[in-house]
Amino acid sequence: MPLYRTGELRRYSDRGPVPRPLSVGKGVAVMLLCLQDAQQLVAPDDDRAETVFTVLDGTGSIREGDEVHEVAAGDVVHVQAGVPKALIAGEGTFTVLGLRRMRGRDEEAAGAA
């Protein structure tokens, strides 16, 4: 099992958010999401992943559908599959660990039944 020292892997850019894949497995991805000073990272409209966001540092907000959660270090937001989502940085740096679980075709078929 790999160890990720997120403090050493954080990178920020004035040009926009810096999403960094840490691990991608069968149906699961772990991303380090680095934003600053009101930058936004909005999931595409067709994003169907279930996602858990854990705020590592800074403050900002996480949009989950029509709800907006003001968050800070230590907060966790679980966004169900198919719900629109976005990260919005507050002032300074905002670092979030995102765990994305994609539904497999078998699960989608079972869910539709």
Short mmCIF file of C-alpha atoms in Angstrom, two decimals:
data_model
loop_
_atom_site.label_atom_id
_atom_site.label_comp_id
_atom_site.label_asym_id
_atom_site.label_seq_id
_atom_site.Cartn_x
_atom_site.Cartn_y
_atom_site.Cartn_z
CA MET A 1 0.00 0.00 0.00
CA PRO A 2 1.53 3.33 -1.02
CA LEU A 3 1.96 6.16 1.47
CA TYR A 4 1.12 9.67 0.26
CA ARG A 5 2.61 12.61 2.11
CA THR A 6 0.10 15.16 0.91
CA GLY A 7 1.99 18.03 2.52
CA GLU A 8 4.90 17.33 0.19
CA LEU A 9 2.70 16.82 -2.88
CA ARG A 10 0.68 20.04 -2.71
CA ARG A 11 1.10 22.38 -5.67
CA TYR A 12 -0.82 25.57 -6.36
CA SER A 13 -1.01 27.72 -9.47
CA ASP A 14 -2.25 31.23 -10.16
CA ARG A 15 -3.54 29.85 -13.47
CA GLY A 16 -6.12 27.61 -11.80
CA PRO A 17 -6.76 24.56 -9.63
CA VAL A 18 -4.19 21.75 -9.61
CA PRO A 19 -5.83 18.31 -9.47
CA ARG A 20 -3.23 15.59 -8.82
CA PRO A 21 -4.10 11.91 -9.13
CA LEU A 22 -2.55 9.96 -6.26
CA SER A 23 -3.99 6.54 -7.00
CA VAL A 24 -6.29 5.13 -9.64
CA GLY A 25 -7.62 1.62 -9.20
CA LYS A 26 -10.51 -0.44 -10.47
CA GLY A 27 -13.46 1.92 -10.09
CA VAL A 28 -11.77 4.17 -7.50
CA ALA A 29 -9.57 7.25 -7.80
CA VAL A 30 -7.86 9.28 -5.08
CA MET A 31 -7.12 12.89 -6.01
CA LEU A 32 -5.28 15.71 -4.26
CA LEU A 33 -7.11 18.91 -5.20
CA CYS A 34 -5.18 22.15 -4.66
CA LEU A 35 -6.96 25.49 -5.08
CA GLN A 36 -6.35 29.03 -3.89
CA ASP A 37 -7.97 32.45 -3.65
CA ALA A 38 -11.53 31.82 -4.93
CA GLN A 39 -10.53 29.31 -7.61
CA GLN A 40 -13.24 26.80 -8.51
CA LEU A 41 -13.14 23.18 -9.61
CA VAL A 42 -16.49 22.14 -11.08
CA ALA A 43 -17.27 18.54 -12.02
CA PRO A 44 -18.52 18.09 -15.59
CA ASP A 45 -22.28 17.76 -16.07
CA ASP A 46 -21.93 14.09 -17.00
CA ASP A 47 -19.88 13.19 -13.88
CA ARG A 48 -21.55 10.17 -12.28
CA ALA A 49 -18.99 9.43 -9.57
CA GLU A 50 -19.82 9.10 -5.91
CA THR A 51 -17.28 11.32 -4.14
CA VAL A 52 -16.03 11.87 -0.61
CA PHE A 53 -14.17 15.15 -0.06
CA THR A 54 -11.94 15.58 3.01
CA VAL A 55 -10.60 19.09 3.61
CA LEU A 56 -6.91 18.92 4.53
CA ASP A 57 -6.28 22.63 4.97
CA GLY A 58 -7.71 26.05 4.34
CA THR A 59 -11.32 27.12 4.05
CA GLY A 60 -13.79 27.19 1.22
CA SER A 61 -17.04 25.64 0.17
CA ILE A 62 -18.23 22.44 -1.42
CA ARG A 63 -21.33 22.58 -3.61
CA GLU A 64 -23.47 19.44 -3.49
CA GLY A 65 -26.39 19.85 -5.86
CA ASP A 66 -28.22 22.98 -4.67
CA GLU A 67 -26.56 22.94 -1.22
CA VAL A 68 -23.36 24.81 -0.40
CA HIS A 69 -21.33 23.63 2.60
CA GLU A 70 -18.85 26.07 4.15
CA VAL A 71 -15.90 23.85 5.12
CA ALA A 72 -12.53 23.95 6.88
CA ALA A 73 -9.72 21.53 7.70
CA GLY A 74 -11.06 18.23 9.00
CA ASP A 75 -14.51 18.50 7.41
CA VAL A 76 -15.83 15.68 5.21
CA VAL A 77 -18.59 15.91 2.58
CA HIS A 78 -20.04 12.80 0.90
CA VAL A 79 -21.66 13.53 -2.47
CA GLN A 80 -23.82 10.77 -3.94
CA ALA A 81 -23.38 9.57 -7.53
CA GLY A 82 -24.97 11.78 -10.17
CA VAL A 83 -25.23 14.86 -7.94
CA PRO A 84 -23.52 18.00 -9.34
CA LYS A 85 -20.49 19.05 -7.29
CA ALA A 86 -17.87 21.77 -7.10
CA LEU A 87 -15.07 23.03 -4.86
CA ILE A 88 -14.62 26.75 -4.25
CA ALA A 89 -11.54 28.02 -2.42
CA GLY A 90 -11.74 30.71 0.20
CA GLU A 91 -8.90 33.16 0.79
CA GLY A 92 -5.45 31.56 0.70
CA THR A 93 -4.84 27.90 -0.08
CA PHE A 94 -7.51 25.19 0.01
CA THR A 95 -6.44 21.57 -0.16
CA VAL A 96 -8.93 18.73 -0.46
CA LEU A 97 -8.53 14.97 -0.79
CA GLY A 98 -11.15 13.54 -3.12
CA LEU A 99 -12.04 9.85 -3.20
CA ARG A 100 -14.11 9.04 -6.28
CA ARG A 101 -15.98 5.79 -6.76
CA MET A 102 -17.31 5.15 -10.22
CA ARG A 103 -20.31 2.88 -10.56
CA GLY A 104 -19.61 -0.16 -12.65
CA ARG A 105 -21.94 -1.29 -15.42
CA ASP A 106 -23.21 -4.19 -13.28
CA GLU A 107 -24.12 -1.77 -10.46
CA GLU A 108 -25.82 0.65 -12.88
CA ALA A 109 -27.91 -2.18 -14.34
CA ALA A 110 -28.89 -3.40 -10.86
CA GLY A 111 -29.76 0.16 -9.78
CA ALA A 112 -32.00 0.63 -12.80
CA ALA A 113 -33.93 -2.58 -12.10
#
